[in-house]
């Protein structure tokens, strides 16, 4: 089992920035690809960003490319999502997920999920 706890969400004005964190515990953190997903009210959960086990490869949804950056610190068992130039359409609950491999994470979703953190962007 992998336990994931997100933090860093909040209310921000359009154009602002937030950094989300996801702290992992349980099985070896560096064995897992990590990702961020989000779910807006009335919509399906969607992929945002993913990073492989050592941070060498990343992947982003087109809607956040150039604005969001995913990173990880395996020594701290933590993955981050730096979100810049936020837009009202970025408003959602953001979930951290873990899985074996980035491709599995993106195609199938996470094997383990956090509880989510709310991000609200006002116009």
PDB file of C-alpha atoms in Angstrom:
ATOM      1  CA  UNK A   1       0.000   0.000   0.000  1.00  0.00           C
ATOM      2  CA  UNK A   2       0.990   3.577  -0.693  1.00  0.00           C
ATOM      3  CA  UNK A   3      -0.593   6.385   1.285  1.00  0.00           C
ATOM      4  CA  UNK A   4      -0.735   9.804  -0.373  1.00  0.00           C
ATOM      5  CA  UNK A   5      -1.583  13.136   1.225  1.00  0.00           C
ATOM      6  CA  UNK A   6      -1.957  16.293  -0.855  1.00  0.00           C
ATOM      7  CA  UNK A   7      -1.574  19.850   0.392  1.00  0.00           C
ATOM      8  CA  UNK A   8      -1.161  23.353  -0.984  1.00  0.00           C
ATOM      9  CA  UNK A   9      -4.538  23.991  -2.537  1.00  0.00           C
ATOM     10  CA  UNK A  10      -6.457  27.212  -2.005  1.00  0.00           C
ATOM     11  CA  UNK A  11      -8.043  30.258  -3.578  1.00  0.00           C
ATOM     12  CA  UNK A  12      -5.999  32.339  -6.015  1.00  0.00           C
ATOM     13  CA  UNK A  13      -6.737  35.031  -8.559  1.00  0.00           C
ATOM     14  CA  UNK A  14      -6.357  34.382 -12.265  1.00  0.00           C
ATOM     15  CA  UNK A  15      -2.732  34.764 -13.296  1.00  0.00           C
ATOM     16  CA  UNK A  16      -1.493  33.689  -9.891  1.00  0.00           C
ATOM     17  CA  UNK A  17       0.497  30.658  -8.785  1.00  0.00           C
ATOM     18  CA  UNK A  18       0.164  27.740  -6.387  1.00  0.00           C
ATOM     19  CA  UNK A  19       2.387  24.804  -5.539  1.00  0.00           C
ATOM     20  CA  UNK A  20       0.775  21.527  -4.624  1.00  0.00           C
ATOM     21  CA  UNK A  21       2.619  18.874  -2.661  1.00  0.00           C
ATOM     22  CA  UNK A  22       1.904  15.181  -2.257  1.00  0.00           C
ATOM     23  CA  UNK A  23       3.623  13.299   0.547  1.00  0.00           C
ATOM     24  CA  UNK A  24       3.866   9.530   0.199  1.00  0.00           C
ATOM     25  CA  UNK A  25       4.342   6.815   2.777  1.00  0.00           C
ATOM     26  CA  UNK A  26       4.228   3.046   2.761  1.00  0.00           C
ATOM     27  CA  UNK A  27       5.990   1.201  -0.031  1.00  0.00           C
ATOM     28  CA  UNK A  28       9.165   2.499  -1.647  1.00  0.00           C
ATOM     29  CA  UNK A  29       8.289   5.841  -3.213  1.00  0.00           C
ATOM     30  CA  UNK A  30      10.958   5.634  -5.911  1.00  0.00           C
ATOM     31  CA  UNK A  31       9.390   2.450  -7.295  1.00  0.00           C
ATOM     32  CA  UNK A  32       6.411   4.433  -8.571  1.00  0.00           C
ATOM     33  CA  UNK A  33       5.592   6.883 -11.300  1.00  0.00           C
ATOM     34  CA  UNK A  34       3.617   9.766  -9.840  1.00  0.00           C
ATOM     35  CA  UNK A  35       0.982  11.969 -11.343  1.00  0.00           C
ATOM     36  CA  UNK A  36      -1.553  14.692 -10.810  1.00  0.00           C
ATOM     37  CA  UNK A  37      -5.139  14.512 -11.965  1.00  0.00           C
ATOM     38  CA  UNK A  38      -8.032  16.907 -11.463  1.00  0.00           C
ATOM     39  CA  UNK A  39     -11.796  16.791 -11.376  1.00  0.00           C
ATOM     40  CA  UNK A  40     -14.012  19.816 -11.874  1.00  0.00           C
ATOM     41  CA  UNK A  41     -17.663  19.808 -10.775  1.00  0.00           C
ATOM     42  CA  UNK A  42     -19.779  17.764 -13.151  1.00  0.00           C
ATOM     43  CA  UNK A  43     -16.781  16.544 -15.128  1.00  0.00           C
ATOM     44  CA  UNK A  44     -14.711  13.388 -15.340  1.00  0.00           C
ATOM     45  CA  UNK A  45     -11.364  13.148 -13.596  1.00  0.00           C
ATOM     46  CA  UNK A  46      -8.648  14.119 -16.078  1.00  0.00           C
ATOM     47  CA  UNK A  47      -4.921  13.680 -16.363  1.00  0.00           C
ATOM     48  CA  UNK A  48      -2.771  16.760 -15.647  1.00  0.00           C
ATOM     49  CA  UNK A  49       0.879  15.699 -15.342  1.00  0.00           C
ATOM     50  CA  UNK A  50       3.070  12.683 -14.643  1.00  0.00           C
ATOM     51  CA  UNK A  51       6.680  11.980 -13.778  1.00  0.00           C
ATOM     52  CA  UNK A  52       8.632   8.757 -13.900  1.00  0.00           C
ATOM     53  CA  UNK A  53      10.394   7.148 -10.944  1.00  0.00           C
ATOM     54  CA  UNK A  54      13.573   9.226 -11.081  1.00  0.00           C
ATOM     55  CA  UNK A  55      12.227  12.427 -12.619  1.00  0.00           C
ATOM     56  CA  UNK A  56      13.928  11.878 -15.966  1.00  0.00           C
ATOM     57  CA  UNK A  57      10.699  11.940 -17.952  1.00  0.00           C
ATOM     58  CA  UNK A  58       7.576  14.029 -17.590  1.00  0.00           C
ATOM     59  CA  UNK A  59       4.290  14.281 -19.426  1.00  0.00           C
ATOM     60  CA  UNK A  60       1.622  16.983 -19.438  1.00  0.00           C
ATOM     61  CA  UNK A  61      -1.900  17.524 -20.641  1.00  0.00           C
ATOM     62  CA  UNK A  62      -2.021  20.032 -23.488  1.00  0.00           C
ATOM     63  CA  UNK A  63      -4.152  22.367 -21.387  1.00  0.00           C
ATOM     64  CA  UNK A  64      -1.362  22.896 -18.826  1.00  0.00           C
ATOM     65  CA  UNK A  65       1.799  22.673 -20.928  1.00  0.00           C
ATOM     66  CA  UNK A  66       4.060  25.654 -20.374  1.00  0.00           C
ATOM     67  CA  UNK A  67       2.192  26.668 -17.199  1.00  0.00           C
ATOM     68  CA  UNK A  68       2.506  23.663 -14.843  1.00  0.00           C
ATOM     69  CA  UNK A  69       5.645  21.810 -13.797  1.00  0.00           C
ATOM     70  CA  UNK A  70       5.751  18.436 -12.046  1.00  0.00           C
ATOM     71  CA  UNK A  71       8.781  17.432  -9.993  1.00  0.00           C
ATOM     72  CA  UNK A  72       9.689  14.951  -7.278  1.00  0.00           C
ATOM     73  CA  UNK A  73      12.128  14.598  -4.394  1.00  0.00           C
ATOM     74  CA  UNK A  74      12.645  10.915  -3.661  1.00  0.00           C
ATOM     75  CA  UNK A  75      14.623  11.725  -0.512  1.00  0.00           C
ATOM     76  CA  UNK A  76      11.501  13.438   0.869  1.00  0.00           C
ATOM     77  CA  UNK A  77       8.981  11.014  -0.660  1.00  0.00           C
ATOM     78  CA  UNK A  78       7.201  13.999  -2.162  1.00  0.00           C
ATOM     79  CA  UNK A  79       5.928  15.026  -5.568  1.00  0.00           C
ATOM     80  CA  UNK A  80       5.102  18.619  -6.451  1.00  0.00           C
ATOM     81  CA  UNK A  81       2.992  20.472  -8.976  1.00  0.00           C
ATOM     82  CA  UNK A  82       4.002  24.078  -9.583  1.00  0.00           C
ATOM     83  CA  UNK A  83       1.079  25.872 -11.208  1.00  0.00           C
ATOM     84  CA  UNK A  84       1.676  29.271 -12.795  1.00  0.00           C
ATOM     85  CA  UNK A  85      -0.535  31.579 -14.872  1.00  0.00           C
ATOM     86  CA  UNK A  86      -3.606  29.970 -13.373  1.00  0.00           C
ATOM     87  CA  UNK A  87      -6.931  30.314 -15.163  1.00  0.00           C
ATOM     88  CA  UNK A  88     -10.497  29.975 -13.861  1.00  0.00           C
ATOM     89  CA  UNK A  89     -10.810  26.757 -15.869  1.00  0.00           C
ATOM     90  CA  UNK A  90      -8.061  25.239 -13.713  1.00  0.00           C
ATOM     91  CA  UNK A  91     -10.533  25.227 -10.809  1.00  0.00           C
ATOM     92  CA  UNK A  92     -10.921  21.628  -9.621  1.00  0.00           C
ATOM     93  CA  UNK A  93     -10.065  19.127  -6.943  1.00  0.00           C
ATOM     94  CA  UNK A  94      -6.507  17.998  -7.616  1.00  0.00           C
ATOM     95  CA  UNK A  95      -5.551  14.414  -6.851  1.00  0.00           C
ATOM     96  CA  UNK A  96      -2.142  12.842  -6.516  1.00  0.00           C
ATOM     97  CA  UNK A  97      -1.733   9.302  -7.841  1.00  0.00           C
ATOM     98  CA  UNK A  98       0.893   6.580  -7.930  1.00  0.00           C
ATOM     99  CA  UNK A  99       1.322   3.686 -10.312  1.00  0.00           C
ATOM    100  CA  UNK A 100       3.928   1.370 -11.814  1.00  0.00           C
ATOM    101  CA  UNK A 101       4.999   3.245 -14.912  1.00  0.00           C
ATOM    102  CA  UNK A 102       3.996   6.545 -16.486  1.00  0.00           C
ATOM    103  CA  UNK A 103       2.132   4.925 -19.381  1.00  0.00           C
ATOM    104  CA  UNK A 104      -0.038   2.892 -17.000  1.00  0.00           C
ATOM    105  CA  UNK A 105      -0.645   5.975 -14.905  1.00  0.00           C
ATOM    106  CA  UNK A 106      -1.867   8.003 -17.863  1.00  0.00           C
ATOM    107  CA  UNK A 107      -3.840   5.239 -19.633  1.00  0.00           C
ATOM    108  CA  UNK A 108      -5.361   3.443 -16.670  1.00  0.00           C
ATOM    109  CA  UNK A 109      -5.230   5.951 -13.836  1.00  0.00           C
ATOM    110  CA  UNK A 110      -3.485   5.501 -10.535  1.00  0.00           C
ATOM    111  CA  UNK A 111      -3.234   2.375  -8.424  1.00  0.00           C
ATOM    112  CA  UNK A 112      -3.187   4.584  -5.342  1.00  0.00           C
ATOM    113  CA  UNK A 113      -4.910   7.928  -4.830  1.00  0.00           C
ATOM    114  CA  UNK A 114      -4.739  10.767  -2.352  1.00  0.00           C
ATOM    115  CA  UNK A 115      -7.825  12.422  -0.915  1.00  0.00           C
ATOM    116  CA  UNK A 116      -7.542  15.528  -3.100  1.00  0.00           C
ATOM    117  CA  UNK A 117      -7.002  19.226  -2.513  1.00  0.00           C
ATOM    118  CA  UNK A 118      -9.250  22.012  -3.789  1.00  0.00           C
ATOM    119  CA  UNK A 119      -7.860  24.658  -6.140  1.00  0.00           C
ATOM    120  CA  UNK A 120     -10.113  27.602  -6.922  1.00  0.00           C
ATOM    121  CA  UNK A 121      -9.089  30.289  -9.409  1.00  0.00           C
ATOM    122  CA  UNK A 122     -11.162  33.454  -9.392  1.00  0.00           C
ATOM    123  CA  UNK A 123     -11.531  35.668 -12.451  1.00  0.00           C
TER     124      UNK A 123
END
